[in-house]
Short mmCIF file of C-alpha atoms in Angstrom, two decimals:
data_model
loop_
_atom_site.label_atom_id
_atom_site.label_comp_id
_atom_site.label_asym_id
_atom_site.label_seq_id
_atom_site.Cartn_x
_atom_site.Cartn_y
_atom_site.Cartn_z
CA ALA A 27 76.02 -27.00 7.07
CA LEU A 28 75.70 -24.66 10.04
CA PRO A 29 77.49 -24.38 13.38
CA PHE A 30 76.41 -26.43 16.38
CA ARG A 31 75.95 -29.56 14.27
CA SER A 32 73.06 -28.06 12.35
CA SER A 33 72.01 -28.01 8.71
CA LEU A 34 69.54 -26.09 6.56
CA HIS A 35 67.96 -27.24 3.29
CA PHE A 36 65.80 -25.25 0.89
CA ASP A 37 63.85 -26.49 -2.16
CA TYR A 38 61.73 -24.49 -4.59
CA GLN A 39 59.86 -25.91 -7.58
CA VAL A 40 57.46 -24.46 -10.10
CA GLY A 41 55.77 -26.28 -12.95
CA GLU A 42 52.96 -26.27 -15.48
CA THR A 43 51.05 -28.94 -17.40
CA ARG A 44 48.91 -28.18 -20.45
CA ASN A 45 46.29 -30.20 -22.32
CA ARG A 46 46.97 -29.75 -26.03
CA ASP A 47 43.38 -30.47 -27.01
CA THR A 48 41.58 -28.19 -24.57
CA ASP A 49 44.37 -25.71 -23.63
CA TYR A 50 43.52 -26.27 -19.96
CA GLU A 51 46.48 -25.58 -17.70
CA ARG A 52 47.52 -26.74 -14.27
CA ASP A 53 50.20 -24.78 -12.40
CA PHE A 54 51.91 -25.64 -9.15
CA THR A 55 54.40 -23.96 -6.86
CA SER A 56 56.22 -25.86 -4.12
CA THR A 57 58.40 -24.40 -1.38
CA ALA A 58 60.11 -26.57 1.25
CA VAL A 59 62.50 -25.76 4.08
CA GLN A 60 64.15 -28.19 6.53
CA PHE A 61 66.28 -27.33 9.54
CA SER A 62 68.06 -30.04 11.55
CA THR A 63 70.13 -29.64 14.68
CA ALA A 64 71.96 -31.92 17.10
CA SER A 65 73.20 -29.05 19.26
CA LEU A 66 71.90 -30.77 22.39
CA LYS A 67 73.96 -33.70 23.59
CA TYR A 68 71.36 -36.48 23.51
CA VAL A 69 68.56 -35.07 21.29
CA THR A 70 68.25 -34.38 17.56
CA PHE A 71 65.51 -32.10 16.23
CA ASN A 72 64.11 -31.63 12.73
CA PHE A 73 61.87 -28.74 11.67
CA ASN A 74 60.04 -28.83 8.32
CA TYR A 75 57.90 -26.43 6.35
CA HIS A 76 56.23 -27.17 3.01
CA ASP A 77 53.79 -25.10 0.98
CA LEU A 78 52.11 -26.44 -2.18
CA ASP A 79 49.83 -24.22 -4.27
CA VAL A 80 47.92 -25.85 -7.18
CA ASP A 81 45.95 -23.69 -9.67
CA ASN A 82 44.20 -24.43 -12.96
CA ASN A 83 41.89 -22.80 -15.49
CA VAL A 84 39.49 -25.78 -15.79
CA PRO A 85 35.93 -24.56 -15.21
CA ASP A 86 34.60 -25.49 -11.72
CA ALA A 87 37.69 -27.59 -11.01
CA MET A 88 39.09 -27.65 -7.48
CA GLU A 89 42.16 -25.59 -6.61
CA LYS A 90 43.97 -25.91 -3.33
CA ASP A 91 46.78 -24.59 -1.19
CA ILE A 92 48.39 -27.04 1.27
CA THR A 93 50.68 -25.87 4.07
CA ARG A 94 52.45 -28.45 6.21
CA ARG A 95 54.61 -27.85 9.27
CA SER A 96 56.27 -30.47 11.45
CA VAL A 97 58.74 -30.93 14.25
CA SER A 98 60.33 -34.27 15.18
CA PHE A 99 62.93 -35.52 17.61
CA LYS A 100 64.94 -38.63 18.41
CA THR A 101 66.90 -39.37 21.55
CA LYS A 102 68.53 -42.16 23.51
CA PRO A 103 67.33 -41.60 27.09
CA TRP A 104 69.43 -44.45 28.46
CA LYS A 105 71.53 -47.34 27.19
CA LYS A 106 69.80 -49.62 24.63
CA ASN A 107 66.61 -47.53 24.67
CA TYR A 108 65.51 -45.18 21.90
CA LEU A 109 62.69 -42.64 21.84
CA ARG A 110 61.31 -40.86 18.77
CA GLY A 111 58.36 -38.58 18.14
CA SER A 112 56.84 -36.20 15.63
CA TYR A 113 54.07 -33.60 15.46
CA ARG A 114 52.68 -32.35 12.12
CA TRP A 115 49.86 -29.98 11.40
CA GLU A 116 48.43 -29.30 7.97
CA ASP A 117 46.10 -26.59 6.60
CA ILE A 118 44.28 -27.16 3.30
CA ASP A 119 42.50 -24.25 1.60
CA ARG A 120 40.25 -25.18 -1.34
CA ARG A 121 38.48 -23.26 -4.04
CA ASN A 122 35.47 -24.69 -5.88
CA ALA A 123 35.15 -27.48 -3.29
CA SER A 124 33.63 -28.10 0.09
CA PRO A 125 34.65 -27.53 2.78
CA HIS A 126 36.85 -24.57 1.93
CA THR A 127 39.28 -25.23 4.81
CA THR A 128 40.49 -28.44 6.46
CA ARG A 129 42.84 -28.66 9.44
CA ARG A 130 44.66 -31.93 10.06
CA GLU A 131 46.85 -32.74 13.06
CA TYR A 132 49.06 -35.82 13.33
CA TYR A 133 51.52 -36.90 15.97
CA TRP A 134 53.22 -40.09 17.00
CA VAL A 135 55.69 -41.33 19.58
CA SER A 136 57.63 -44.59 19.50
CA PHE A 137 59.84 -46.46 21.93
CA LEU A 138 62.44 -49.16 21.17
CA ASN A 139 64.00 -51.33 23.90
CA ARG A 140 67.01 -53.61 23.32
CA ALA A 141 67.92 -54.31 26.93
CA TYR A 142 68.33 -58.00 26.09
CA ARG A 143 70.59 -59.07 23.25
CA ARG A 144 68.05 -61.46 21.71
CA ILE A 145 64.83 -59.52 22.35
CA ASP A 146 63.57 -56.30 20.72
CA PHE A 147 60.47 -54.54 22.02
CA THR A 148 58.83 -51.66 20.20
CA ALA A 149 55.74 -49.61 21.03
CA ARG A 150 54.13 -46.81 19.05
CA TYR A 151 51.15 -44.51 19.61
CA THR A 152 49.66 -42.47 16.76
CA TYR A 153 46.99 -39.78 16.90
CA GLU A 154 45.34 -38.14 13.92
CA ARG A 155 42.61 -35.52 13.92
CA THR A 156 40.86 -33.99 10.91
CA ASP A 157 38.56 -30.98 11.21
CA ASP A 158 36.08 -30.70 8.31
CA PRO A 159 37.42 -33.47 6.05
CA PHE A 160 36.99 -33.27 2.29
CA LEU A 161 33.48 -34.06 1.03
CA ASN A 162 32.21 -35.72 -2.09
CA GLU A 163 28.89 -33.96 -2.70
CA GLU A 164 26.14 -35.01 -5.06
CA TRP A 165 23.20 -32.72 -5.87
CA GLY A 166 19.89 -34.09 -7.06
CA LEU A 167 16.51 -33.58 -5.51
CA PHE A 168 18.39 -33.40 -2.19
CA ARG A 169 22.00 -32.71 -1.24
CA SER A 170 23.99 -35.90 -0.57
CA GLU A 171 27.30 -35.89 1.27
CA LYS A 172 29.63 -38.85 0.97
CA THR A 173 32.90 -39.31 2.79
CA SER A 174 34.63 -42.10 4.69
CA VAL A 175 37.35 -39.97 6.32
CA PRO A 176 37.28 -40.28 10.11
CA THR A 177 37.67 -37.11 12.13
CA ARG A 178 39.80 -38.78 14.80
CA THR A 179 41.96 -41.92 14.80
CA ASP A 180 43.97 -43.42 17.67
CA THR A 181 46.37 -46.30 16.97
CA VAL A 182 48.45 -48.29 19.45
CA ARG A 183 50.97 -50.87 18.24
CA ALA A 184 53.31 -53.13 20.22
CA ALA A 185 55.72 -55.74 18.84
CA VAL A 186 58.22 -58.22 20.27
CA ASN A 187 60.93 -60.06 18.32
CA TRP A 188 62.80 -62.88 20.06
CA ASN A 189 65.77 -64.62 18.46
CA LEU A 190 65.85 -67.87 20.39
CA ARG A 191 68.79 -69.24 18.44
CA GLY A 192 70.55 -68.57 15.18
CA ASN A 193 68.06 -70.80 13.38
CA CYS A 194 64.84 -69.93 15.23
CA SER A 195 62.97 -66.71 15.98
CA LEU A 196 59.54 -65.73 17.31
CA SER A 197 57.65 -62.50 16.75
CA SER A 198 54.33 -61.07 17.78
CA THR A 199 52.45 -57.88 17.01
CA ILE A 200 49.34 -56.38 18.57
CA LEU A 201 47.58 -53.40 17.04
CA TYR A 202 44.49 -51.52 18.18
CA GLU A 203 42.86 -48.77 16.15
CA GLY A 204 39.89 -46.64 17.14
CA ALA A 205 38.32 -44.31 14.58
CA GLN A 206 35.43 -41.89 15.02
CA SER A 207 33.56 -39.58 12.71
CA ASN A 208 31.53 -36.86 14.41
CA ARG A 209 30.02 -35.83 11.06
CA TYR A 210 28.06 -39.08 10.72
CA ASP A 211 28.39 -40.43 14.29
CA ILE A 212 30.30 -43.54 13.26
CA ASP A 213 32.65 -45.43 15.61
CA GLU A 214 35.01 -48.20 14.51
CA ASP A 215 37.26 -50.36 16.70
CA ARG A 216 39.76 -52.77 15.24
CA LEU A 217 42.05 -55.26 16.99
CA GLU A 218 44.76 -57.24 15.18
CA MET A 219 47.14 -59.85 16.62
CA ILE A 220 49.84 -61.73 14.72
CA PHE A 221 52.12 -64.46 16.07
CA SER A 222 54.78 -66.01 13.83
CA ILE A 223 57.70 -68.43 13.96
CA TRP A 224 60.71 -68.91 11.68
CA PHE A 225 62.66 -72.16 12.06
CA ALA A 226 65.52 -73.64 10.02
CA PRO A 227 66.23 -77.10 11.46
CA ARG A 228 68.66 -77.75 8.61
CA GLU A 229 70.59 -75.53 6.27
CA ASN A 230 68.39 -76.51 3.32
CA LEU A 231 65.06 -76.60 5.19
CA ILE A 232 63.03 -73.53 6.32
CA ILE A 233 59.66 -73.69 8.09
CA THR A 234 57.57 -70.56 8.60
CA GLY A 235 54.20 -70.29 10.31
CA TYR A 236 51.92 -67.62 11.63
CA TYR A 237 48.53 -67.12 13.22
CA SER A 238 46.52 -63.90 12.81
CA TYR A 239 43.39 -62.70 14.51
CA ILE A 240 41.32 -59.68 13.44
CA ASP A 241 38.27 -58.35 15.24
CA ALA A 242 36.42 -55.30 13.93
CA LYS A 243 33.32 -53.57 15.27
CA ILE A 244 31.48 -50.69 13.62
CA ASP A 245 28.68 -48.68 15.24
CA ALA A 246 26.72 -46.49 12.82
CA LEU A 247 23.29 -45.04 12.28
CA THR A 248 21.24 -47.23 9.99
CA GLU A 249 18.37 -46.76 7.60
CA TYR A 250 16.01 -49.72 7.77
CA LYS A 251 14.32 -49.39 4.36
CA THR A 252 15.11 -47.79 1.02
CA TYR A 253 11.51 -46.64 0.51
CA HIS A 254 9.29 -44.60 2.80
CA GLY A 255 5.61 -44.61 3.68
CA TRP A 256 3.66 -43.63 6.77
CA TRP A 257 4.63 -46.40 9.20
CA GLN A 258 7.25 -46.00 11.86
CA SER A 259 9.56 -48.55 10.26
CA ASP A 260 9.45 -46.64 6.96
CA PHE A 261 11.52 -43.75 8.31
CA SER A 262 15.17 -43.42 9.16
CA PHE A 263 15.95 -43.89 12.83
CA ASP A 264 18.70 -42.68 15.13
CA ASP A 265 19.53 -45.94 16.89
CA LYS A 266 23.05 -47.25 16.35
CA THR A 267 23.54 -50.67 14.76
CA SER A 268 26.65 -52.70 15.48
CA TYR A 269 28.42 -54.68 12.82
CA ASP A 270 30.91 -57.28 14.09
CA ALA A 271 33.50 -59.15 12.01
CA THR A 272 36.08 -61.69 13.17
CA THR A 273 38.75 -63.55 11.20
CA ASN A 274 41.15 -66.30 12.31
CA CYS A 275 43.89 -67.37 9.94
CA PHE A 276 46.62 -70.06 10.13
CA ASN A 277 49.44 -70.24 7.61
CA LEU A 278 52.24 -72.81 7.38
CA MET A 279 54.99 -72.67 4.72
CA LEU A 280 57.83 -75.08 3.97
CA ASN A 281 60.84 -74.71 1.68
CA TYR A 282 63.15 -77.71 1.22
CA ARG A 283 66.12 -77.37 -1.14
CA PHE A 284 67.09 -80.99 -1.73
CA HIS A 285 69.37 -80.08 -4.66
CA ARG A 286 71.58 -77.12 -5.40
CA ASN A 287 69.18 -75.99 -8.15
CA ILE A 288 65.86 -77.57 -7.06
CA ALA A 289 63.59 -76.69 -4.14
CA LEU A 290 60.33 -78.18 -2.92
CA THR A 291 57.79 -75.62 -1.66
CA SER A 292 54.53 -76.14 0.21
CA ASN A 293 51.94 -73.85 1.74
CA VAL A 294 48.76 -74.51 3.76
CA ILE A 295 46.29 -71.76 4.74
CA TYR A 296 43.14 -72.08 6.84
CA ALA A 297 40.89 -69.05 7.39
CA ASP A 298 37.62 -68.77 9.31
CA SER A 299 35.59 -65.54 8.94
CA ARG A 300 32.37 -64.57 10.71
CA SER A 301 30.41 -61.33 10.61
CA ASP A 302 26.89 -60.04 11.17
CA PHE A 303 24.80 -57.12 12.39
CA ASP A 304 24.10 -57.16 16.09
CA ALA A 305 20.85 -55.28 16.64
CA ASP A 306 17.08 -55.60 16.67
CA VAL A 307 15.24 -52.93 14.69
CA TYR A 308 11.47 -52.68 15.09
CA ASN A 309 11.40 -56.27 16.43
CA VAL A 310 13.38 -57.52 13.42
CA ASN A 311 16.81 -59.12 13.81
CA VAL A 312 18.81 -57.31 11.15
CA GLY A 313 21.66 -59.79 11.68
CA ASP A 314 19.76 -62.24 9.51
CA TYR A 315 20.32 -59.96 6.51
CA SER A 316 24.11 -60.15 6.64
CA LYS A 317 25.34 -63.16 8.56
CA LEU A 318 28.53 -64.68 7.19
CA LYS A 319 30.28 -67.88 8.27
CA ILE A 320 32.96 -68.79 5.79
CA GLU A 321 35.80 -71.31 5.96
CA ARG A 322 38.58 -71.32 3.36
CA ILE A 323 41.37 -73.86 2.89
CA SER A 324 44.25 -73.40 0.48
CA PHE A 325 47.01 -75.88 -0.28
CA ALA A 326 49.90 -75.60 -2.69
CA LEU A 327 52.76 -77.95 -3.55
CA GLY A 328 55.41 -77.07 -6.08
CA LEU A 329 58.95 -77.32 -7.43
CA ASP A 330 61.34 -74.44 -8.18
CA TYR A 331 64.26 -74.88 -10.56
CA PHE A 332 67.01 -72.23 -10.35
CA TYR A 333 68.68 -72.20 -13.77
CA THR A 334 70.82 -69.16 -12.97
CA PRO A 335 70.90 -66.73 -10.03
CA GLN A 336 68.64 -64.44 -12.11
CA LEU A 337 66.41 -67.02 -13.89
CA SER A 338 64.18 -69.66 -12.33
CA PHE A 339 61.22 -71.82 -13.36
CA TYR A 340 58.42 -73.24 -11.25
CA THR A 341 55.47 -75.60 -11.40
CA LYS A 342 52.81 -75.85 -8.73
CA TYR A 343 49.66 -77.77 -7.83
CA ASN A 344 46.98 -75.66 -6.11
CA TYR A 345 43.84 -76.66 -4.21
CA ARG A 346 41.13 -74.30 -2.89
CA ASP A 347 38.12 -75.19 -0.77
CA TYR A 348 35.39 -72.63 -0.03
CA ASN A 349 32.73 -73.48 2.53
CA ASP A 350 29.86 -71.02 3.17
CA LYS A 351 27.97 -72.30 6.19
CA GLU A 352 25.04 -69.96 5.56
CA VAL A 353 24.52 -70.48 1.83
CA ASN A 354 25.52 -73.98 0.76
CA SER A 355 25.03 -73.21 -2.92
CA LEU A 356 28.18 -71.06 -2.79
CA ASP A 357 30.41 -73.96 -1.62
CA GLY A 358 33.02 -75.27 -4.01
CA GLN A 359 36.47 -76.69 -4.63
CA LEU A 360 39.12 -75.75 -7.17
CA ASN A 361 42.08 -77.79 -8.41
CA TYR A 362 44.57 -76.38 -10.89
CA PHE A 363 48.22 -76.48 -11.97
CA SER A 364 50.38 -73.45 -12.71
CA VAL A 365 53.76 -73.01 -14.37
CA GLY A 366 55.85 -69.92 -14.69
CA MET A 367 59.19 -68.20 -14.91
CA ASN A 368 60.92 -65.57 -12.75
CA TYR A 369 63.67 -63.32 -13.95
CA THR A 370 65.50 -60.79 -11.81
CA PHE A 371 67.09 -57.86 -13.59
#
């Protein structure tokens, strides 16, 4: 501990692993330092430094040195409101891998409001940027680069929890994420919304339900054919093709404990998923190649027997219905029973 309500922590580690069959070795050295201070009246700061160096004597194997630095804060700007944030930057140096250097920046800020006794509101924004992300390269007749790491990601999340009464609460969450990759000119937008309810009309009866909505859109360059000739449509093109996917899901759960050791459980799930390409390429609707319209229904009804607080047994009847509106041959239903045991140590 230091003066002015401050503290300093230091950690150093060194290690080695060896393969007894090949005598290959892997060495690592880790150094970490953390400094925290609450010298200011309403703000607390944390400063962190971490360096990790990994070496080995395996031929052509990747070696790397990772250096992370971060600063974070938390404060209470006014009554029943809390503000937090963090900024971290990371440098990765590689040997025997491409690219040799990657720089990653990450910061977030969050806000919590409890102005009303029964309502909590939280909001969070996250930003991540990666310069020259790690590549998976394959060399054949031509050089092929494969990576799915976006170079920039922005995420916004907002949530509200409302305790209506002691036996009923509502919650909702909205999340938006936008990801871009300037290496391959790929853009992805994703929107998620979840609304849920928890209700206990009686001491031995609990009802839980939620609705979720997911909408994703990907814009990427597309190759129309896997073979090439002399016609225009036989070559790769630079037009972006959109891929849209939407999912709606309803879930209702019931737990009724009609005896001290026996509970009736039930669960119903309905999901509707749709996705397709949204573009015309050389007068051809590529959406016909990947159009999905799927409905799924799940139902379960079971009994739980609590023999002891640690040991319980269950039996359950399950029903599944799969309906593919594009390919009827994939439709089907499934009925089955399951039994099992749970033990908590």
